[in-house]
């Protein structure tokens, strides 16, 4: 059976209302994307929560999946009126043939080489390099599949710093990818903490799948002790608020790496950690930085 894919051009002021109206009037699914994606006018949307004055794209594209035989023209006119548009926006439609959606989705997540020795490999793929250190990780609800620049920066740092038997703390572990990588690289005691119960559960499942011994706990529990290596891939603002806590878990002579930080935020984060240990930019990727330093 062929489905009907509907693509509507609009702006960021009406895109969400239009998407909601489409769903309320029978669309099976709706997404919003940058109409200029893949061109020099593409506008990335990232930053701290609340930092974007107007989330979305001035030239937005609303894409809806409809049942075959739907009257697209009538639907667009109805939804345009209900979303506050004065005129019926330009749109196009095409038939979308039935596909193996599971296989199609899986094909969008190939193995990723994230460092010299490290590969992220979804469970439905074979490792491209049998000699590599492989992290088996599927996309899921918890953040961290290895594709984001901040995760890559932290993995590269761990590959450089982990030595046999060192202790590692992954603060804000998400999917557990950094903690699991540390264990695979030969670390000793490894602990991951997160504020999200779902993340802790996903991390434990991922560690079991990768056959490594890593402890994970909710950040509501007391966290005691200091570690040889501490890594935190969160966002700049919470990293600054948590500076005394995170920095305090780095032992004397130990190392700290922070990411989730945009280049223009680096100086502010460095200043927040200065009372505990000196940080400097260790690496950059696509506008993001990894800050790292050693505690005296």
mmCIF file of C-alpha atoms in Angstrom:
data_model
loop_
_atom_site.group_PDB
_atom_site.id
_atom_site.type_symbol
_atom_site.label_atom_id
_atom_site.label_comp_id
_atom_site.label_asym_id
_atom_site.label_seq_id
_atom_site.Cartn_x
_atom_site.Cartn_y
_atom_site.Cartn_z
ATOM 1 C CA UNK A 1 0.000 0.000 0.000
ATOM 2 C CA UNK A 2 1.287 3.487 -0.887
ATOM 3 C CA UNK A 3 0.988 6.325 1.629
ATOM 4 C CA UNK A 4 0.676 10.017 0.811
ATOM 5 C CA UNK A 5 3.497 12.340 1.878
ATOM 6 C CA UNK A 6 2.535 16.016 2.123
ATOM 7 C CA UNK A 7 5.151 18.797 2.259
ATOM 8 C CA UNK A 8 4.063 22.342 3.198
ATOM 9 C CA UNK A 9 6.225 25.474 3.157
ATOM 10 C CA UNK A 10 5.610 27.958 5.986
ATOM 11 C CA UNK A 11 7.504 29.993 8.619
ATOM 12 C CA UNK A 12 8.538 29.410 12.226
ATOM 13 C CA UNK A 13 5.609 31.466 13.565
ATOM 14 C CA UNK A 14 3.042 29.067 12.110
ATOM 15 C CA UNK A 15 4.888 25.752 11.746
ATOM 16 C CA UNK A 16 3.953 24.198 15.101
ATOM 17 C CA UNK A 17 0.322 25.330 14.902
ATOM 18 C CA UNK A 18 0.099 23.916 11.387
ATOM 19 C CA UNK A 19 1.630 20.617 12.528
ATOM 20 C CA UNK A 20 -0.846 20.393 15.415
ATOM 21 C CA UNK A 21 -3.784 21.113 13.077
ATOM 22 C CA UNK A 22 -2.640 18.390 10.676
ATOM 23 C CA UNK A 23 -2.485 15.831 13.492
ATOM 24 C CA UNK A 24 -5.898 16.881 14.774
ATOM 25 C CA UNK A 25 -7.355 16.394 11.291
ATOM 26 C CA UNK A 26 -6.114 12.926 10.481
ATOM 27 C CA UNK A 27 -2.387 13.080 9.662
ATOM 28 C CA UNK A 28 -0.633 9.893 10.770
ATOM 29 C CA UNK A 29 2.608 11.687 11.630
ATOM 30 C CA UNK A 30 4.074 15.179 11.252
ATOM 31 C CA UNK A 31 7.604 16.576 11.378
ATOM 32 C CA UNK A 32 9.103 20.068 11.020
ATOM 33 C CA UNK A 33 12.451 20.705 9.370
ATOM 34 C CA UNK A 34 14.564 23.488 7.914
ATOM 35 C CA UNK A 35 13.399 24.216 4.362
ATOM 36 C CA UNK A 36 16.966 25.356 3.630
ATOM 37 C CA UNK A 37 18.606 22.155 4.930
ATOM 38 C CA UNK A 38 21.548 21.124 2.772
ATOM 39 C CA UNK A 39 22.054 24.656 1.403
ATOM 40 C CA UNK A 40 24.314 27.532 2.495
ATOM 41 C CA UNK A 41 21.259 29.072 4.205
ATOM 42 C CA UNK A 42 20.766 26.115 6.566
ATOM 43 C CA UNK A 43 20.434 27.302 10.171
ATOM 44 C CA UNK A 44 21.497 24.856 12.915
ATOM 45 C CA UNK A 45 19.352 24.901 16.041
ATOM 46 C CA UNK A 46 21.393 24.164 19.125
ATOM 47 C CA UNK A 47 22.349 25.850 22.361
ATOM 48 C CA UNK A 48 21.351 26.032 25.986
ATOM 49 C CA UNK A 49 17.674 25.498 26.813
ATOM 50 C CA UNK A 50 15.905 28.844 26.577
ATOM 51 C CA UNK A 51 18.770 30.480 24.684
ATOM 52 C CA UNK A 52 16.954 30.537 21.345
ATOM 53 C CA UNK A 53 14.768 33.634 21.036
ATOM 54 C CA UNK A 54 12.573 31.919 18.447
ATOM 55 C CA UNK A 55 13.114 28.164 18.048
ATOM 56 C CA UNK A 56 12.540 26.927 14.512
ATOM 57 C CA UNK A 57 13.373 28.102 11.028
ATOM 58 C CA UNK A 58 12.088 31.183 9.206
ATOM 59 C CA UNK A 59 11.655 28.967 6.151
ATOM 60 C CA UNK A 60 10.131 25.832 7.633
ATOM 61 C CA UNK A 61 8.895 22.675 5.965
ATOM 62 C CA UNK A 62 6.070 20.721 7.600
ATOM 63 C CA UNK A 63 5.921 17.123 6.395
ATOM 64 C CA UNK A 64 2.846 15.002 7.073
ATOM 65 C CA UNK A 65 2.105 11.360 6.332
ATOM 66 C CA UNK A 66 -1.491 10.764 5.241
ATOM 67 C CA UNK A 67 -3.690 7.815 4.424
ATOM 68 C CA UNK A 68 -3.842 7.052 0.691
ATOM 69 C CA UNK A 69 -6.729 8.822 -0.995
ATOM 70 C CA UNK A 70 -6.652 11.807 1.388
ATOM 71 C CA UNK A 71 -7.752 15.139 -0.062
ATOM 72 C CA UNK A 72 -4.503 17.034 0.473
ATOM 73 C CA UNK A 73 -5.711 20.358 -0.927
ATOM 74 C CA UNK A 74 -8.766 20.455 1.339
ATOM 75 C CA UNK A 75 -6.675 19.398 4.354
ATOM 76 C CA UNK A 76 -4.035 22.096 3.766
ATOM 77 C CA UNK A 77 -6.692 24.804 3.366
ATOM 78 C CA UNK A 78 -8.470 23.697 6.558
ATOM 79 C CA UNK A 79 -5.291 23.474 8.625
ATOM 80 C CA UNK A 80 -3.905 26.766 7.289
ATOM 81 C CA UNK A 81 -7.034 28.576 8.466
ATOM 82 C CA UNK A 82 -6.892 26.913 11.890
ATOM 83 C CA UNK A 83 -3.208 27.789 12.359
ATOM 84 C CA UNK A 84 -3.671 31.504 11.649
ATOM 85 C CA UNK A 85 -2.367 31.650 8.076
ATOM 86 C CA UNK A 86 -4.114 34.200 5.862
ATOM 87 C CA UNK A 87 -3.431 32.265 2.658
ATOM 88 C CA UNK A 88 -3.103 28.613 1.737
ATOM 89 C CA UNK A 89 0.660 27.923 1.717
ATOM 90 C CA UNK A 90 2.517 26.249 -1.125
ATOM 91 C CA UNK A 91 2.606 22.481 -0.804
ATOM 92 C CA UNK A 92 3.535 19.356 -2.702
ATOM 93 C CA UNK A 93 2.501 15.739 -2.376
ATOM 94 C CA UNK A 94 3.879 12.401 -3.453
ATOM 95 C CA UNK A 95 3.107 8.739 -2.996
ATOM 96 C CA UNK A 96 5.304 6.964 -0.495
ATOM 97 C CA UNK A 97 5.481 3.208 -1.188
ATOM 98 C CA UNK A 98 5.223 0.690 1.614
ATOM 99 C CA UNK A 99 8.683 -0.188 2.943
ATOM 100 C CA UNK A 100 10.373 -2.230 5.610
ATOM 101 C CA UNK A 101 10.453 0.713 8.035
ATOM 102 C CA UNK A 102 12.478 -1.131 10.659
ATOM 103 C CA UNK A 103 15.215 -1.958 8.151
ATOM 104 C CA UNK A 104 15.067 1.576 6.742
ATOM 105 C CA UNK A 105 15.444 3.111 10.200
ATOM 106 C CA UNK A 106 18.310 0.815 11.071
ATOM 107 C CA UNK A 107 20.111 1.738 7.860
ATOM 108 C CA UNK A 108 20.294 5.340 9.112
ATOM 109 C CA UNK A 109 22.545 4.258 11.989
ATOM 110 C CA UNK A 110 25.665 2.650 10.523
ATOM 111 C CA UNK A 111 28.779 1.815 12.569
ATOM 112 C CA UNK A 112 30.673 4.981 13.539
ATOM 113 C CA UNK A 113 34.399 5.265 14.088
ATOM 114 C CA UNK A 114 34.696 7.781 16.940
ATOM 115 C CA UNK A 115 38.391 7.557 17.787
ATOM 116 C CA UNK A 116 41.552 5.765 16.736
ATOM 117 C CA UNK A 117 40.517 2.471 18.347
ATOM 118 C CA UNK A 118 36.844 3.011 19.175
ATOM 119 C CA UNK A 119 33.812 2.126 17.054
ATOM 120 C CA UNK A 120 30.132 2.529 17.952
ATOM 121 C CA UNK A 121 28.282 -0.410 16.373
ATOM 122 C CA UNK A 122 24.478 -0.906 16.534
ATOM 123 C CA UNK A 123 23.489 -4.449 17.474
ATOM 124 C CA UNK A 124 22.197 -5.204 13.956
ATOM 125 C CA UNK A 125 25.608 -4.552 12.353
ATOM 126 C CA UNK A 126 28.901 -6.440 12.390
ATOM 127 C CA UNK A 127 32.019 -4.596 13.535
ATOM 128 C CA UNK A 128 33.880 -3.250 10.465
ATOM 129 C CA UNK A 129 37.264 -3.753 12.157
ATOM 130 C CA UNK A 130 37.651 -6.969 14.174
ATOM 131 C CA UNK A 131 40.713 -5.512 15.921
ATOM 132 C CA UNK A 132 38.875 -2.388 17.128
ATOM 133 C CA UNK A 133 37.429 -1.699 20.546
ATOM 134 C CA UNK A 134 33.702 -1.979 19.840
ATOM 135 C CA UNK A 135 30.871 -0.380 21.809
ATOM 136 C CA UNK A 136 27.554 -2.063 20.992
ATOM 137 C CA UNK A 137 24.942 0.662 21.299
ATOM 138 C CA UNK A 138 21.503 1.132 19.736
ATOM 139 C CA UNK A 139 19.750 4.504 19.415
ATOM 140 C CA UNK A 140 17.265 4.869 22.232
ATOM 141 C CA UNK A 141 15.606 7.198 24.707
ATOM 142 C CA UNK A 142 18.774 8.121 26.594
ATOM 143 C CA UNK A 143 21.128 10.667 25.051
ATOM 144 C CA UNK A 144 24.430 9.519 23.604
ATOM 145 C CA UNK A 145 24.825 7.336 20.523
ATOM 146 C CA UNK A 146 28.302 8.574 19.618
ATOM 147 C CA UNK A 147 27.237 10.667 16.649
ATOM 148 C CA UNK A 148 27.158 14.038 18.424
ATOM 149 C CA UNK A 149 30.409 16.071 18.393
ATOM 150 C CA UNK A 150 30.437 16.419 22.193
ATOM 151 C CA UNK A 151 30.305 12.643 22.662
ATOM 152 C CA UNK A 152 33.107 12.143 20.140
ATOM 153 C CA UNK A 153 35.271 14.705 21.911
ATOM 154 C CA UNK A 154 34.839 12.900 25.236
ATOM 155 C CA UNK A 155 35.509 9.473 23.716
ATOM 156 C CA UNK A 156 38.694 10.740 22.085
ATOM 157 C CA UNK A 157 39.805 12.176 25.435
ATOM 158 C CA UNK A 158 39.102 8.889 27.223
ATOM 159 C CA UNK A 159 41.049 6.952 24.613
ATOM 160 C CA UNK A 160 44.058 9.172 25.304
ATOM 161 C CA UNK A 161 43.758 9.141 29.090
ATOM 162 C CA UNK A 162 42.508 5.712 30.218
ATOM 163 C CA UNK A 163 45.204 3.427 31.565
ATOM 164 C CA UNK A 164 44.808 0.008 33.176
ATOM 165 C CA UNK A 165 43.073 0.088 36.557
ATOM 166 C CA UNK A 166 42.354 3.851 36.681
ATOM 167 C CA UNK A 167 39.078 4.851 38.327
ATOM 168 C CA UNK A 168 36.560 6.789 36.199
ATOM 169 C CA UNK A 169 33.437 8.820 36.963
ATOM 170 C CA UNK A 170 30.977 9.589 34.147
ATOM 171 C CA UNK A 171 28.871 12.460 35.523
ATOM 172 C CA UNK A 172 25.596 12.685 33.584
ATOM 173 C CA UNK A 173 26.024 9.299 31.938
ATOM 174 C CA UNK A 174 23.018 9.324 29.570
ATOM 175 C CA UNK A 175 23.243 6.039 27.658
ATOM 176 C CA UNK A 176 26.386 5.060 29.580
ATOM 177 C CA UNK A 177 28.513 5.313 26.457
ATOM 178 C CA UNK A 178 31.460 7.104 28.114
ATOM 179 C CA UNK A 179 31.532 4.846 31.160
ATOM 180 C CA UNK A 180 31.295 1.725 28.990
ATOM 181 C CA UNK A 181 34.057 3.028 26.711
ATOM 182 C CA UNK A 182 36.296 3.622 29.737
ATOM 183 C CA UNK A 183 35.734 0.043 30.919
ATOM 184 C CA UNK A 184 36.416 -1.354 27.447
ATOM 185 C CA UNK A 185 39.626 0.678 27.271
ATOM 186 C CA UNK A 186 40.877 -0.991 30.463
ATOM 187 C CA UNK A 187 39.772 1.217 33.345
ATOM 188 C CA UNK A 188 39.281 -0.314 36.774
ATOM 189 C CA UNK A 189 36.396 0.976 38.882
ATOM 190 C CA UNK A 190 33.942 2.884 36.668
ATOM 191 C CA UNK A 191 30.848 4.688 37.936
ATOM 192 C CA UNK A 192 28.166 6.530 35.964
ATOM 193 C CA UNK A 193 25.556 8.825 37.530
ATOM 194 C CA UNK A 194 22.534 10.565 36.038
ATOM 195 C CA UNK A 195 19.519 12.540 37.195
ATOM 196 C CA UNK A 196 17.238 10.535 34.859
ATOM 197 C CA UNK A 197 16.086 7.086 36.036
ATOM 198 C CA UNK A 198 15.537 6.037 32.411
ATOM 199 C CA UNK A 199 19.153 6.901 31.620
ATOM 200 C CA UNK A 200 20.413 4.830 34.551
ATOM 201 C CA UNK A 201 18.312 1.859 33.406
ATOM 202 C CA UNK A 202 19.479 2.217 29.791
ATOM 203 C CA UNK A 203 23.098 2.491 30.941
ATOM 204 C CA UNK A 204 22.875 -0.728 32.931
ATOM 205 C CA UNK A 205 21.335 -2.540 29.976
ATOM 206 C CA UNK A 206 24.021 -1.222 27.631
ATOM 207 C CA UNK A 207 26.805 -2.261 30.013
ATOM 208 C CA UNK A 208 25.333 -5.756 30.222
ATOM 209 C CA UNK A 209 25.113 -5.936 26.435
ATOM 210 C CA UNK A 210 28.775 -4.909 26.197
ATOM 211 C CA UNK A 211 29.801 -7.400 28.903
ATOM 212 C CA UNK A 212 31.570 -4.858 31.083
ATOM 213 C CA UNK A 213 31.330 -4.233 34.814
ATOM 214 C CA UNK A 214 30.248 -0.659 35.371
ATOM 215 C CA UNK A 215 28.190 0.709 38.261
ATOM 216 C CA UNK A 216 25.398 3.205 37.601
ATOM 217 C CA UNK A 217 23.322 5.152 40.103
ATOM 218 C CA UNK A 218 20.765 7.926 40.346
ATOM 219 C CA UNK A 219 22.364 11.261 41.210
ATOM 220 C CA UNK A 220 19.895 11.598 44.104
ATOM 221 C CA UNK A 221 22.045 9.058 45.963
ATOM 222 C CA UNK A 222 25.077 10.325 47.836
ATOM 223 C CA UNK A 223 28.194 10.228 45.674
ATOM 224 C CA UNK A 224 31.349 9.768 47.683
ATOM 225 C CA UNK A 225 34.999 9.436 46.807
ATOM 226 C CA UNK A 226 37.399 10.821 44.237
ATOM 227 C CA UNK A 227 38.470 9.440 40.870
ATOM 228 C CA UNK A 228 41.514 9.414 38.620
ATOM 229 C CA UNK A 229 39.428 10.542 35.649
ATOM 230 C CA UNK A 230 36.136 12.442 35.673
ATOM 231 C CA UNK A 231 34.208 13.202 32.490
ATOM 232 C CA UNK A 232 30.969 15.177 32.179
ATOM 233 C CA UNK A 233 29.174 15.739 28.879
ATOM 234 C CA UNK A 234 26.154 17.848 29.791
ATOM 235 C CA UNK A 235 25.628 21.550 28.929
ATOM 236 C CA UNK A 236 27.541 24.673 29.913
ATOM 237 C CA UNK A 237 25.054 26.120 32.419
ATOM 238 C CA UNK A 238 24.542 22.967 34.526
ATOM 239 C CA UNK A 239 28.289 22.284 34.318
ATOM 240 C CA UNK A 240 28.945 25.694 35.877
ATOM 241 C CA UNK A 241 26.339 25.194 38.606
ATOM 242 C CA UNK A 242 27.808 21.758 39.383
ATOM 243 C CA UNK A 243 31.441 22.917 39.306
ATOM 244 C CA UNK A 244 32.108 22.402 43.047
ATOM 245 C CA UNK A 245 30.544 18.934 43.002
ATOM 246 C CA UNK A 246 32.138 17.712 39.776
ATOM 247 C CA UNK A 247 35.545 19.246 40.492
ATOM 248 C CA UNK A 248 35.484 17.873 44.021
ATOM 249 C CA UNK A 249 35.356 14.306 42.721
ATOM 250 C CA UNK A 250 38.696 14.651 40.895
ATOM 251 C CA UNK A 251 41.519 13.342 43.078
ATOM 252 C CA UNK A 252 44.787 15.247 43.446
ATOM 253 C CA UNK A 253 46.733 14.591 40.253
ATOM 254 C CA UNK A 254 43.585 13.374 38.510
ATOM 255 C CA UNK A 255 42.118 14.699 35.265
ATOM 256 C CA UNK A 256 38.781 16.241 34.331
ATOM 257 C CA UNK A 257 37.143 16.603 30.894
ATOM 258 C CA UNK A 258 33.987 18.605 30.211
ATOM 259 C CA UNK A 259 31.942 18.852 27.035
ATOM 260 C CA UNK A 260 28.512 19.985 25.896
ATOM 261 C CA UNK A 261 30.083 23.437 25.677
ATOM 262 C CA UNK A 262 29.963 25.814 22.724
ATOM 263 C CA UNK A 263 33.192 27.596 21.821
ATOM 264 C CA UNK A 264 31.858 30.978 22.953
ATOM 265 C CA UNK A 265 30.973 29.510 26.382
ATOM 266 C CA UNK A 266 34.429 28.092 27.088
ATOM 267 C CA UNK A 267 35.889 31.058 29.023
ATOM 268 C CA UNK A 268 32.903 31.206 31.364
ATOM 269 C CA UNK A 269 33.117 27.490 32.173
ATOM 270 C CA UNK A 270 36.889 27.702 32.671
ATOM 271 C CA UNK A 271 36.336 30.543 35.163
ATOM 272 C CA UNK A 272 33.738 28.500 37.079
ATOM 273 C CA UNK A 273 36.221 25.642 37.613
ATOM 274 C CA UNK A 274 39.290 27.813 38.307
ATOM 275 C CA UNK A 275 38.961 27.574 42.129
ATOM 276 C CA UNK A 276 39.241 23.780 41.846
ATOM 277 C CA UNK A 277 41.525 23.106 38.877
ATOM 278 C CA UNK A 278 42.773 24.827 35.719
ATOM 279 C CA UNK A 279 41.013 23.958 32.480
ATOM 280 C CA UNK A 280 41.908 24.676 28.875
ATOM 281 C CA UNK A 281 40.467 23.809 25.479
ATOM 282 C CA UNK A 282 41.715 20.302 24.657
ATOM 283 C CA UNK A 283 39.877 19.862 21.338
ATOM 284 C CA UNK A 284 37.128 21.382 19.199
ATOM 285 C CA UNK A 285 34.641 19.928 16.736
ATOM 286 C CA UNK A 286 31.838 21.644 14.802
ATOM 287 C CA UNK A 287 31.667 24.603 17.176
ATOM 288 C CA UNK A 288 31.772 22.486 20.358
ATOM 289 C CA UNK A 289 34.739 22.191 22.722
ATOM 290 C CA UNK A 290 36.195 19.728 25.175
ATOM 291 C CA UNK A 291 37.774 21.404 28.187
ATOM 292 C CA UNK A 292 40.327 19.405 30.145
ATOM 293 C CA UNK A 293 42.765 19.852 32.982
ATOM 294 C CA UNK A 294 44.633 18.201 35.847
ATOM 295 C CA UNK A 295 43.952 18.865 39.519
ATOM 296 C CA UNK A 296 47.087 19.966 41.410
#
